[in-house]
Short mmCIF file of C-alpha atoms and ligand atoms in Angstrom, two decimals:
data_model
loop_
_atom_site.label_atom_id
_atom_site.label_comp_id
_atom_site.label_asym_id
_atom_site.label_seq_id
_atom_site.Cartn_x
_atom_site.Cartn_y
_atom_site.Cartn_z
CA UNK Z 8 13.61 23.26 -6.80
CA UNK Z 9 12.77 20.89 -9.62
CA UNK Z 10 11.11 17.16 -8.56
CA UNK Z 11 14.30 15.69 -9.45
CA UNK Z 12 15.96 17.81 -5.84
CA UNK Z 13 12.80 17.94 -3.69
CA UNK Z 14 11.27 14.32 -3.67
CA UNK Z 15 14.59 12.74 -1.88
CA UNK Z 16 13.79 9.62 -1.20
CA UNK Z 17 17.01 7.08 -0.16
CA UNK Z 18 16.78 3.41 0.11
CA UNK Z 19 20.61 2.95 1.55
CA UNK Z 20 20.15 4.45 5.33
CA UNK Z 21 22.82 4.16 8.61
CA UNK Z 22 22.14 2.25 11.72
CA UNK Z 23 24.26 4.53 13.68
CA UNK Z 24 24.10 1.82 16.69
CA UNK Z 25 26.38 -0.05 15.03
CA UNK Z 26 28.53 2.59 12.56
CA UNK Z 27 32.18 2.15 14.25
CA UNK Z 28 33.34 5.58 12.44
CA UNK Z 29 35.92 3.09 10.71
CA UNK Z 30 35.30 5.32 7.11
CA UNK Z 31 35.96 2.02 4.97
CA UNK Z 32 32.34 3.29 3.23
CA UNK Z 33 33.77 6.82 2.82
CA UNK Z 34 36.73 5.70 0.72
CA UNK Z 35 34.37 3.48 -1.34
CA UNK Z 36 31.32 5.85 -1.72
CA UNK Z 37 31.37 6.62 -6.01
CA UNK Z 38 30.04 10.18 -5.28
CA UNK Z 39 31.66 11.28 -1.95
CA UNK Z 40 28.70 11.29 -0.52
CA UNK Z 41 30.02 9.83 3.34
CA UNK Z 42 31.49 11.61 6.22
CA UNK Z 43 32.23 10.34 9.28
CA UNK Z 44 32.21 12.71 12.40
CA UNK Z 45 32.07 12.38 15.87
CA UNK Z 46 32.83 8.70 15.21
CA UNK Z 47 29.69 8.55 13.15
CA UNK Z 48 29.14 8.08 9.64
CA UNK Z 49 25.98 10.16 7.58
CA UNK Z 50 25.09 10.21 4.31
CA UNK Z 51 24.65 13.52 1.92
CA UNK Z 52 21.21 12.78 0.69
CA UNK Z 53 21.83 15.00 -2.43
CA UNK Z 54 25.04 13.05 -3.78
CA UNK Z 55 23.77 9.34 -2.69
CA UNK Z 56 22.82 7.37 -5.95
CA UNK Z 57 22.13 4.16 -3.75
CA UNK Z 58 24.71 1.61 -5.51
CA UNK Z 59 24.55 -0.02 -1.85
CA UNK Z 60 28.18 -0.07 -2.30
CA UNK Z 61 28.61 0.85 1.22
CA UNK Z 62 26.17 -1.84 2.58
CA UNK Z 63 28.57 -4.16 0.80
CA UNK Z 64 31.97 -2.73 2.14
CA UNK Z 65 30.86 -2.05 5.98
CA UNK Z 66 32.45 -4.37 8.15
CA UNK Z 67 30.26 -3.67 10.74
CA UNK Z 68 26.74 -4.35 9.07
CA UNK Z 69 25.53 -0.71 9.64
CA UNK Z 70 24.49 0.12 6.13
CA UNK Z 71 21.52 -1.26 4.89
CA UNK Z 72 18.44 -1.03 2.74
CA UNK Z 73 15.20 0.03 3.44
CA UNK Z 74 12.18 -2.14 1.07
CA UNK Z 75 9.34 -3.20 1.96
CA UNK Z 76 8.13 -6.54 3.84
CA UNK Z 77 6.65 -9.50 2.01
CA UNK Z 78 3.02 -8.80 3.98
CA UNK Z 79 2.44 -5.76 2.39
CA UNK Z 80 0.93 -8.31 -0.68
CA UNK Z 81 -2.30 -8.69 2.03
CA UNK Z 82 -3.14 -4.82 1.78
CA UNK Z 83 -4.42 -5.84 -2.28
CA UNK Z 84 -7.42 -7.43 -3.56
CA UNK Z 85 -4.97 -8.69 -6.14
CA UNK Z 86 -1.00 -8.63 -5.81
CA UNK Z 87 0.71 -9.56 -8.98
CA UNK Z 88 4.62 -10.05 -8.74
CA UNK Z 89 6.97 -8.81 -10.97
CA UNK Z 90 10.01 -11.05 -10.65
CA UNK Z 91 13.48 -9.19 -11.75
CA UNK Z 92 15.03 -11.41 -14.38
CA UNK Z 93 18.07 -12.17 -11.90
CA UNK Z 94 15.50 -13.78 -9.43
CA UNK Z 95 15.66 -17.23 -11.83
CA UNK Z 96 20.11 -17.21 -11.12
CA UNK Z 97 19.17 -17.75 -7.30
CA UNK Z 98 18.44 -21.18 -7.85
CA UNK Z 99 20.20 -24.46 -8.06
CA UNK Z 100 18.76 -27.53 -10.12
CA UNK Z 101 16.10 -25.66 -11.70
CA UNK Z 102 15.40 -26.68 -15.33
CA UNK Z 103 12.73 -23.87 -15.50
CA UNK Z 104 11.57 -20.11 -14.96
CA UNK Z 105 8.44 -21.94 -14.67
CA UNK Z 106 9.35 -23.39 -11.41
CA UNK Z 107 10.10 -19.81 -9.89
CA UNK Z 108 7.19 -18.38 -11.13
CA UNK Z 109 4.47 -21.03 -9.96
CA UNK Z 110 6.53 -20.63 -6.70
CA UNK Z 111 5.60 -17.07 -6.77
CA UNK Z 112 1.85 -18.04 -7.23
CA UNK Z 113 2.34 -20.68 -4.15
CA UNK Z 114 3.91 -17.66 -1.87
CA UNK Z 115 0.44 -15.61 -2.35
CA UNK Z 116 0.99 -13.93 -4.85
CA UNK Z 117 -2.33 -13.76 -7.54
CA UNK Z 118 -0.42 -13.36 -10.54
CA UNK Z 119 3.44 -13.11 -11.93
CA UNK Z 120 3.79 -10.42 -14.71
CA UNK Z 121 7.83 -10.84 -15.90
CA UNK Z 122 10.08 -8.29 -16.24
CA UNK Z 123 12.11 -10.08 -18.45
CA UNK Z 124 9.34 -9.52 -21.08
CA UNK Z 125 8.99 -6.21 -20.60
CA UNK Z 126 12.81 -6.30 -21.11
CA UNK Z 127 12.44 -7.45 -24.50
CA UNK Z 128 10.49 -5.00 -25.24
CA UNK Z 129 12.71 -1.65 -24.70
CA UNK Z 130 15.17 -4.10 -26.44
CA UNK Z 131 12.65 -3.90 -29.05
CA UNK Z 132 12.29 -0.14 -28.88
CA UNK Z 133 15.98 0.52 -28.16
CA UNK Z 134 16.68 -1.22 -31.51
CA UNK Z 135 14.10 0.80 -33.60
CA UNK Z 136 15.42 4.04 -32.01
CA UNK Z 137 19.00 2.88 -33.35
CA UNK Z 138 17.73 2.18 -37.02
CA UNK Z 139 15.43 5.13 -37.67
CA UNK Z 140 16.26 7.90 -35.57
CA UNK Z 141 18.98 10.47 -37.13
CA UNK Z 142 20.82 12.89 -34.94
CA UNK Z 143 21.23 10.33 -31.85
CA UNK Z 144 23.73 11.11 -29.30
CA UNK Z 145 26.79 8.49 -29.84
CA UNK Z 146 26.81 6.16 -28.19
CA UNK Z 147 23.66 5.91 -26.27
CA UNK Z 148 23.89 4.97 -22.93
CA UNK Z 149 21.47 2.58 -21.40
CA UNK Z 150 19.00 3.92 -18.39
CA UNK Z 151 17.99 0.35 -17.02
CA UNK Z 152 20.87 0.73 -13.86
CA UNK Z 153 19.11 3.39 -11.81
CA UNK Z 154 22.47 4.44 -9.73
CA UNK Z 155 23.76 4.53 -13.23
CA UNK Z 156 21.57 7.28 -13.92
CA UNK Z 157 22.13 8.71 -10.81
CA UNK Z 158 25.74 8.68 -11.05
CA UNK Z 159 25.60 10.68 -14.48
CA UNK Z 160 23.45 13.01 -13.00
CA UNK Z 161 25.68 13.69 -9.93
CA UNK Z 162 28.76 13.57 -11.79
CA UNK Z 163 28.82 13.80 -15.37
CA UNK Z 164 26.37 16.36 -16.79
CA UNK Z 165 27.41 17.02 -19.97
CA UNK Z 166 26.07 13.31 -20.52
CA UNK Z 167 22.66 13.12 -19.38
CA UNK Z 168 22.09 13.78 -22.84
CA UNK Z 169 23.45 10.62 -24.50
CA UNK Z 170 20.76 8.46 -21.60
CA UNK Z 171 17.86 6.72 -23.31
CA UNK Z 172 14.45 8.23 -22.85
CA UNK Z 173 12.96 4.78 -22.03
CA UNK Z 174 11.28 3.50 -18.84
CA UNK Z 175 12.98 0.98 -17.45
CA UNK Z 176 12.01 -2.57 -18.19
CA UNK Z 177 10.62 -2.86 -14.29
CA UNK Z 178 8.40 0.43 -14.74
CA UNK Z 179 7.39 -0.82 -17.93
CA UNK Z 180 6.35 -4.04 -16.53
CA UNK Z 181 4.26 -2.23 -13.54
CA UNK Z 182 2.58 -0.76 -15.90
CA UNK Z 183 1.36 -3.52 -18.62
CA UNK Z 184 0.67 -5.15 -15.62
CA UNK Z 185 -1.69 -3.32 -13.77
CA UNK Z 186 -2.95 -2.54 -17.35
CA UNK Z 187 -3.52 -6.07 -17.89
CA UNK Z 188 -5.26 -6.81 -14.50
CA UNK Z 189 -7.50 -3.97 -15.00
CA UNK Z 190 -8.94 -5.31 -18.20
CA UNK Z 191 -8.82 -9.24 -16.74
CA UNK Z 192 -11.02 -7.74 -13.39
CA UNK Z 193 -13.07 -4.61 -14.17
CA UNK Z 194 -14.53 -5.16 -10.68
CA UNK Z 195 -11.28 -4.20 -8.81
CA UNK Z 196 -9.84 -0.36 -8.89
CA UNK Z 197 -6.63 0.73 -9.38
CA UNK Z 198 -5.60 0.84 -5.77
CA UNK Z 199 -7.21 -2.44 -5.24
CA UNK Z 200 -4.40 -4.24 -7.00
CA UNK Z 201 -0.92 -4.51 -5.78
CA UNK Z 202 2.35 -4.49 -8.58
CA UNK Z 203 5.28 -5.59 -6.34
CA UNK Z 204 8.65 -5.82 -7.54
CA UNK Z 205 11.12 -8.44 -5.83
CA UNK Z 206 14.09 -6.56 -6.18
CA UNK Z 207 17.72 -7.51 -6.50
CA UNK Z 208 19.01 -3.72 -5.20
CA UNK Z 209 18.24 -0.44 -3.23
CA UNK Z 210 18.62 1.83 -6.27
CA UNK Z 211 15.77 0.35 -7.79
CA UNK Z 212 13.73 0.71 -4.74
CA UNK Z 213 14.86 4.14 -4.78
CA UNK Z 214 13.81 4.20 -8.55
CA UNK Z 215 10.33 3.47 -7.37
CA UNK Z 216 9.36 5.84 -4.95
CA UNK Z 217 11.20 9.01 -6.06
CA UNK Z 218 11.71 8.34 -9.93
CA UNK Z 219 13.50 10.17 -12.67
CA UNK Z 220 12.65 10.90 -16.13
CA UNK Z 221 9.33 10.44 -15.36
CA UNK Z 222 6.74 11.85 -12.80
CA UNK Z 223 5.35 8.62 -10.68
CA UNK Z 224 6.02 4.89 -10.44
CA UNK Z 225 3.03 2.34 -10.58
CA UNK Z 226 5.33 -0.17 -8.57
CA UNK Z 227 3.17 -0.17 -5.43
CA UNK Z 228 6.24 -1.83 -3.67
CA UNK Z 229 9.48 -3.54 -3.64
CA UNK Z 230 10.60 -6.60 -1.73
CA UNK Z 231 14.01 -7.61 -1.44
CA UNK Z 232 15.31 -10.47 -3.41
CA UNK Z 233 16.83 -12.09 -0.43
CA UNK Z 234 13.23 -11.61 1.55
CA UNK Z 235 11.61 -13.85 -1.01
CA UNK Z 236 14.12 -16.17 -1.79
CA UNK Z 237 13.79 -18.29 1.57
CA UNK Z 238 10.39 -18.48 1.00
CA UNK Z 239 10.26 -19.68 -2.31
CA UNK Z 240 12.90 -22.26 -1.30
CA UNK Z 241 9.90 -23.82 1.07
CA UNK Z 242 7.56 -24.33 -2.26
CA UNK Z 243 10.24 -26.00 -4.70
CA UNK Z 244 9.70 -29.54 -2.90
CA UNK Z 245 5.77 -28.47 -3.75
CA UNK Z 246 6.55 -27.81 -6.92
CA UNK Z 247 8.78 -30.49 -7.77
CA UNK Z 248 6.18 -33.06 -6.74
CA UNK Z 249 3.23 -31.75 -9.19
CA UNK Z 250 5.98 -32.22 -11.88
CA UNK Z 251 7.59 -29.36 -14.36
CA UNK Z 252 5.26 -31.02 -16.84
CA UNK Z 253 2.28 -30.58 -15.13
CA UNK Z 254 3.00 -26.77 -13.72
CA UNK Z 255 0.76 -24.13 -15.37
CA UNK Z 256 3.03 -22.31 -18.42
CA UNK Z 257 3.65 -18.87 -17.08
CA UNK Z 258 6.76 -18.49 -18.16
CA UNK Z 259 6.40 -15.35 -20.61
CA UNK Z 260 9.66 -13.74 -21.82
CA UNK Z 261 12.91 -15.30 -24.15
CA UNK Z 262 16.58 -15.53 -24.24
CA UNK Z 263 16.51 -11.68 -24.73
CA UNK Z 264 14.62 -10.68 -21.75
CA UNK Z 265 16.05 -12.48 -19.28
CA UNK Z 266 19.46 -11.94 -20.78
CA UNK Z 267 18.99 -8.49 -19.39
CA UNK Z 268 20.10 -10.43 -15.69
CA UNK Z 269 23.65 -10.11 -16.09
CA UNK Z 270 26.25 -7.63 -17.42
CA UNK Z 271 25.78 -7.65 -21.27
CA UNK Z 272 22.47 -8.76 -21.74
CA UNK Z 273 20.59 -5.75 -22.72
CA UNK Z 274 23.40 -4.92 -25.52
CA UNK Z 275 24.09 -7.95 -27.47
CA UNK Z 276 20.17 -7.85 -27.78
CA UNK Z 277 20.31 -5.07 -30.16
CA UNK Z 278 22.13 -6.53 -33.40
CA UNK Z 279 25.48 -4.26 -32.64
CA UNK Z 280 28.70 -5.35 -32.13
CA UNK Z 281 29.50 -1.86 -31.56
CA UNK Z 282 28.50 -1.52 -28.15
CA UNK Z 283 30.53 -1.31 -24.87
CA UNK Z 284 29.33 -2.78 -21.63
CA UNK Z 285 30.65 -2.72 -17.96
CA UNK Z 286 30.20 -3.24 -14.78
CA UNK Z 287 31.48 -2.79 -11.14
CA UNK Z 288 31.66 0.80 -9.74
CA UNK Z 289 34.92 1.03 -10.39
CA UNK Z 290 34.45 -0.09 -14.58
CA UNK Z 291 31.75 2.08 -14.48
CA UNK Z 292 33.23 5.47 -13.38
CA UNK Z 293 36.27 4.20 -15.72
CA UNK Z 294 34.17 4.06 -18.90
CA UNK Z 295 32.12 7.11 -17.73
CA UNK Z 296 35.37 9.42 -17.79
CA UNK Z 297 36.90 8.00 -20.78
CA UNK Z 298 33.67 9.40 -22.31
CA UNK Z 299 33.58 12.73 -20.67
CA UNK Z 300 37.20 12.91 -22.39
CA UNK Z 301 35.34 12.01 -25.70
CA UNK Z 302 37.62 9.09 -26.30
CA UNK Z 303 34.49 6.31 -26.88
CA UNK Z 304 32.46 8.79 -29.03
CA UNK Z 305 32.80 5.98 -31.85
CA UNK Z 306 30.79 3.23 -29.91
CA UNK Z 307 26.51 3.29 -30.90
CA UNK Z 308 25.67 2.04 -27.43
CA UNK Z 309 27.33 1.94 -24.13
CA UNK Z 310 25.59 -0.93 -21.12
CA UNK Z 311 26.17 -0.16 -17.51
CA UNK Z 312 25.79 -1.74 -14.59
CA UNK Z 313 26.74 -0.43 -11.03
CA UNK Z 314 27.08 -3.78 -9.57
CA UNK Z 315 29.91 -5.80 -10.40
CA UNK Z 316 27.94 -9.23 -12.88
CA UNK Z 317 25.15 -6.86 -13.59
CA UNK Z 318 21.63 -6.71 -11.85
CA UNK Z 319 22.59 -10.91 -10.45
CA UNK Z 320 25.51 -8.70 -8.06
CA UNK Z 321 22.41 -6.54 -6.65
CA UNK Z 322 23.52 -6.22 -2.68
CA UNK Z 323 19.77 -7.59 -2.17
CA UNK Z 324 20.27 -10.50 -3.84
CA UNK Z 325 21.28 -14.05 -2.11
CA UNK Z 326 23.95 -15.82 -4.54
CA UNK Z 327 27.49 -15.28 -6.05
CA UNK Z 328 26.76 -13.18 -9.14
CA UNK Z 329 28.72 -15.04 -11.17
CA UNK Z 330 27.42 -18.58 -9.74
CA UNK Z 331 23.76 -17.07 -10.63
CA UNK Z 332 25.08 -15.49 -14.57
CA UNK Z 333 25.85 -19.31 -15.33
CA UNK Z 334 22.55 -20.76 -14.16
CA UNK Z 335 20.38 -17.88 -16.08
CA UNK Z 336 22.65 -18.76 -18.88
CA UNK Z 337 22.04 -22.43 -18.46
CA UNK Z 338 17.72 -21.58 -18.31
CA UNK Z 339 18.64 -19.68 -21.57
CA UNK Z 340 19.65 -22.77 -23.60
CA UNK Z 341 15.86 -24.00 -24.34
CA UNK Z 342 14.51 -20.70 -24.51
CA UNK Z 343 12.97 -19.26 -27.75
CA UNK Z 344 14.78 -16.10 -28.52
CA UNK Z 345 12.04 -13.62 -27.38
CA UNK Z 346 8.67 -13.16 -27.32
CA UNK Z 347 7.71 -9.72 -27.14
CA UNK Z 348 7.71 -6.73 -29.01
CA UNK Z 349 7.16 -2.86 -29.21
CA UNK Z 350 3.64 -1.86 -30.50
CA UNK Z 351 3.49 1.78 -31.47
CA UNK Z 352 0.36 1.75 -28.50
CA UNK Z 353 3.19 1.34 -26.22
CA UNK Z 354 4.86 4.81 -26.61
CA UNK Z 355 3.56 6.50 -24.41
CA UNK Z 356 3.92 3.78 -21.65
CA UNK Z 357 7.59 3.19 -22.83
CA UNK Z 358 8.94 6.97 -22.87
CA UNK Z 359 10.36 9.29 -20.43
CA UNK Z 360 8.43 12.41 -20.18
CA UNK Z 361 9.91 14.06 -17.64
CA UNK Z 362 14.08 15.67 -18.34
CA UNK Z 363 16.65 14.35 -15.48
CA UNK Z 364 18.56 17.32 -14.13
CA UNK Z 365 22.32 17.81 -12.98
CA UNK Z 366 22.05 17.93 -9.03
CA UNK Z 367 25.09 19.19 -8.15
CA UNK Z 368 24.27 22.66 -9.47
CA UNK Z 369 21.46 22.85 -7.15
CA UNK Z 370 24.64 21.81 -3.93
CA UNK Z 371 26.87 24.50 -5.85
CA UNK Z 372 24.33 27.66 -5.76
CA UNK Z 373 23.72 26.46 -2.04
CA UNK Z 374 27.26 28.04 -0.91
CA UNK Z 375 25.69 31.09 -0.65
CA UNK Z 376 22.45 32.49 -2.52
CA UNK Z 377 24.42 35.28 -3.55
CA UNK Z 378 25.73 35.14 -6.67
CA UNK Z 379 29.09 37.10 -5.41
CA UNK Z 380 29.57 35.01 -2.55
CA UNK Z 381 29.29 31.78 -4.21
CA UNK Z 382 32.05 32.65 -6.35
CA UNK Z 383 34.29 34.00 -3.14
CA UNK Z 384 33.43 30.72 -1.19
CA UNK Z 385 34.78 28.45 -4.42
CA UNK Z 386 38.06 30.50 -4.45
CA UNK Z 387 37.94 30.17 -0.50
CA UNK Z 388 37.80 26.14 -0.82
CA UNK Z 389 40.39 26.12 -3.55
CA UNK Z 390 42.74 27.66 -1.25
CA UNK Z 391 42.16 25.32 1.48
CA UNK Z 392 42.25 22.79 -0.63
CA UNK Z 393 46.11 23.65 -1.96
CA UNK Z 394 47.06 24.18 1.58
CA UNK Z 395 46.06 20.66 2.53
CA UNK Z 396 48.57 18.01 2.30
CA UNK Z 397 46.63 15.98 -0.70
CA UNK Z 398 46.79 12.65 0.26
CA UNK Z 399 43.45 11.98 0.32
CA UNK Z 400 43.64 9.84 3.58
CA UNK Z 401 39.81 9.89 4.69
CA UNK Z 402 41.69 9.92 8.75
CA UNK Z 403 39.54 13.77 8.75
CA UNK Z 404 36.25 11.68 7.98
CA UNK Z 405 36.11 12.81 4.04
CA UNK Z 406 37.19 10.91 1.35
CA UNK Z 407 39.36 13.60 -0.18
CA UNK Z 408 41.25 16.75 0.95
CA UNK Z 409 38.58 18.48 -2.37
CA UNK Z 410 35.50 17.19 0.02
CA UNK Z 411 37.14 18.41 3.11
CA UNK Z 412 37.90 21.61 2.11
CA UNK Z 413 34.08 21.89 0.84
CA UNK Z 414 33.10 20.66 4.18
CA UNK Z 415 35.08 23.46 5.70
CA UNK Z 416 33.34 25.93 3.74
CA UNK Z 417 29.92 24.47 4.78
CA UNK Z 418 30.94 25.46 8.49
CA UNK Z 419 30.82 20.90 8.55
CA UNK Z 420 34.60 20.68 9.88
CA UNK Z 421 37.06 22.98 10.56
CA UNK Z 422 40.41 23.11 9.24
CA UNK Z 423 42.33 21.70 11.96
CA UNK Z 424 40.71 18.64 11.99
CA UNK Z 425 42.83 17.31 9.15
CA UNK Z 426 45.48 15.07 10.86
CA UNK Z 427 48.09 15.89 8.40
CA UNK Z 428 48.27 19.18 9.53
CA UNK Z 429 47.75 18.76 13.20
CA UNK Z 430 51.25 16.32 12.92
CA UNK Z 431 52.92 19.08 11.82
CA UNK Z 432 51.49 21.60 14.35
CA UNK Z 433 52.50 18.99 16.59
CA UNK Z 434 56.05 18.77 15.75
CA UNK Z 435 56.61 22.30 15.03
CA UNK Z 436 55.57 22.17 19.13
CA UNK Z 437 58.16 18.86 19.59
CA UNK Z 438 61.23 21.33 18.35
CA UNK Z 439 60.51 23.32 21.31
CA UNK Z 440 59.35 20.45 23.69
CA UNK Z 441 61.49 17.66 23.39
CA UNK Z 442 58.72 15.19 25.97
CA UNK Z 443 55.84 16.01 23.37
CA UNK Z 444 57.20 14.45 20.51
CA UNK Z 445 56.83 11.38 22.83
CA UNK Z 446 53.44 11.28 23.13
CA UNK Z 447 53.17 11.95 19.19
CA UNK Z 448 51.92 8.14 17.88
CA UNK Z 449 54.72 6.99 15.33
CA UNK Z 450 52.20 7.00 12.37
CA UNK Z 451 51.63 10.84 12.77
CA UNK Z 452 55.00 11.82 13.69
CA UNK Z 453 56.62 13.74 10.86
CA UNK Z 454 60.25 12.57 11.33
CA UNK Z 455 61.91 15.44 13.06
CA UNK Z 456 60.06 13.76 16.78
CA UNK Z 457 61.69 10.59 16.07
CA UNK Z 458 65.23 11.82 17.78
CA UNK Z 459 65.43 8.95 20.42
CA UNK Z 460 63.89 5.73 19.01
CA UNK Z 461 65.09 3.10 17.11
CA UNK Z 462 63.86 2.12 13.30
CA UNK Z 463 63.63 -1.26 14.05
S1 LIG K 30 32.05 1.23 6.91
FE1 LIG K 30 31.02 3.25 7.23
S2 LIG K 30 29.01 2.69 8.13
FE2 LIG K 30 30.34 0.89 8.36
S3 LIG K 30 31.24 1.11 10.42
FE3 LIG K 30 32.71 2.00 8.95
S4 LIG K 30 32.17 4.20 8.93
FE4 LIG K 30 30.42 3.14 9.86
S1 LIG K 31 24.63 3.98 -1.49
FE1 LIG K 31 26.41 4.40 -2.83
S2 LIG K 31 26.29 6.59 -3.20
FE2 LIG K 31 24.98 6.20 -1.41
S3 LIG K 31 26.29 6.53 0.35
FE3 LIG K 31 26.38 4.33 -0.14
S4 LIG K 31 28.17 4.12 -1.47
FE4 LIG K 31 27.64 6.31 -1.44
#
């Protein structure tokens, strides 16, 4: 198994304590990957992309992420945060990135190192690519959305080729960073210094410890968005008092970089009007099949974002993503336009060097090892499949009548647990027994049970 299969590492986990088996999550999961059984949900590890989709659905608060806690910055010599651009939309009345950044510094952290800037610069690249490469894939699609990735790699194959082969902006920013603090303190080692990203979602946490498209992360860890934000809240009276004027200039990055923030951002950076972006699961999986059916093969660069605003809708993040998208856009207006660029010392830094894989192959071949058998099994779950009702109800715990004839094949459910079928079963028995039809709940009753009871 490659490194893309066997280093499964999920952010998005179950509290089973307080899963009420109610499958809202199953009928919202992107990839299938959610069953519910024995009252239970669980989560296929190979088909999870972490959107957190499901923390945001549950009703019952049982999904959430796992990240790491604001403390871990006192295991460094030196912690430097790396702030994702939507960190600046959290905040009201701030006139500043400045202000969030010397908060950063007044939290304990030693140092801030932007992503924004390291935004700019895969703009930078991404734009170069466009202009002198020949023989690009059309359109391109941006990897900077890790459950993007993800998704493509679960479910659309035949595109993994059209993904960028660029870091993205956050891995690039680990890695100027620690870079940069190893040349600013050639006392410390590498493990002495600490590159924590405050996240605004699980898939990037995910994207950190079990990475794809290239072999290891130099993110030491990830804090949630929502962790920090409290305590930054505590410094801004600080802050305010010293006086914007008077607050050390850290902010590093332009309009471009921390344009990147919302839904758009990263593609009106690159000079093309030709460009398509989305975002939302459901926009996402939209534009996705539209270009597995070739019908956007015109467009030079396609932006995606799984969360509905863009990275500001992360499920780790505090405010209303499009309350946040107006306040980055309102720290834009005094911004200069950007301030970093690609140097050709960067490429190595910048690019992938590791290929990202289709996964479910690896879930296909695991029917059976046997070629033969594999190939039996399919036309086994097809059949099932055709002899299910259809409806796609999710009442048998899968999201589709596909998934639960798959599970049926895995030897996870059997057959009779769909509930479609067990009504009929049921009132094939009611013909013959008029009492049982009785005890058949009006929802599952098929019609012919319904002999002595009113409509009304
Ligand atoms: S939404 Fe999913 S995780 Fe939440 S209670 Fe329902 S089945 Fe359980
Ligand atoms: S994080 Fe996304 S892909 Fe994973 S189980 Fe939840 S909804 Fe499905």
């Amino acid at each position: 198994m490659d490194s893309n299969t066997s280093n499964i590492f999920h952010s998005v986990t179950l509290d089973p304590d307080k899963c009420m088996g109610c499958v809202t999550c199953v009928k919202r999961c992107p990839t299938e990957a959610i069953r519910v059984r024995d009252g239970k949900a669980s989560i296929i590890n190979e088909y999870c992309i972490d959107c957190g989709e499901c923390i945001r659905v549950c009703p019952h608060h049982a999904k959430h992420a796992i990240y790491d806690p604001l403390t871990v910055i006192q295991g460094y010599r030196r912690s430097i945060a790396l702030p994702a651009p939507a960190l600046y939309g959290q905040f009201s009345h701030i006139e500043s990135t400045d202000i969030v950044l010397n908060a950063l510094l007044k939290l304990g952290f030693d140092d801030v190192f932007e992503v924004a800037r390291a935004a700019e610069i895969v703009s930078d690249r991404t734009r170069q690519i466009m202009e002198e490469e020949e023989d690009l894939p059309k359109p391109l699609i941006s990897c900077a959305c890790p459950a993007v990735v993800r998704l493509i790699r679960v479910e659309y194959p035949e595109l993994i080729g059209n993904l960028m082969t660029l870091v993205p902006p956050v891995e690039l920013a680990a890695r100027l960073a620690a870079r940069k603090a190893m040349v600013e303190h050639p006392e410390l080692a590498r493990e002495d210094i600490g590159v924590i990203f405050i996240t605004p979602c699980p898939a990037k946490v995910t994207s950190m410890r079990a990475p794809l498209g290239f072999g290891a992360s130099e993110i030491d860890a990830s804090v949630a968005m929502k962790e920090v934000y409290p305590k930054l809240l505590e410094h801004l009276p600080e802050i305010a008092e010293i006086g914007e004027m008077n607050l050390p200039e850290l902010q590093s990055a332009g309009r471009v970089g921390v344009s990147w923030s919302g839904s758009g951002g990263e593609a009106t950076a690159l000079l093309t009007e030709n460009y398509l972006a989305a975002d939302g699961m459901e926009n996402v999986v939209h534009v996705l099949d539209s270009l597995e059916e070739e019908r956007l093969g015109d467009l030079d660069f396609i932006e995606l974002n799984a969360c509905a605003g863009g990275c500001v809708g992360g499920v780790l993040t505090v405010e209303n993503p499009y309350i946040a998208h107006t306040r980055v856009q309102k720290l834009r207006k005094f911004m200069p336009v950007s301030l970093n660029h690609f140097d050709n010392d960067m490429l190595g830094l910048i690019t992938n060097d590791e290929p990202i894989d289709y996964v479910n192959f690896v879930a296909i071949q695991k029917l059976s090892d046997d070629y033969e058998e594999a190939i039996s099994l399919l036309a086994q779950m097809k059949e099932i499949e055709e002899s299910l009702p259809g409806i796609d109800c999710g009442a048998c715990g899968a999201p589709s009548c596909a998934a639960f004839a798959e599970d049926v094949i895995r030897g996870n459910a059997k057959k009779g647990e769909c509930i479609i079928s067990l009504r009929d079963r049921l009132g094939e028995l009611a013909e013959d027994d008029e009492d049982i039809g009785d005890f058949i709940p009006r929802p599952f009753r098929s019609g012919k049970e319904n002999r002595g009871d009113d409509n009304h």
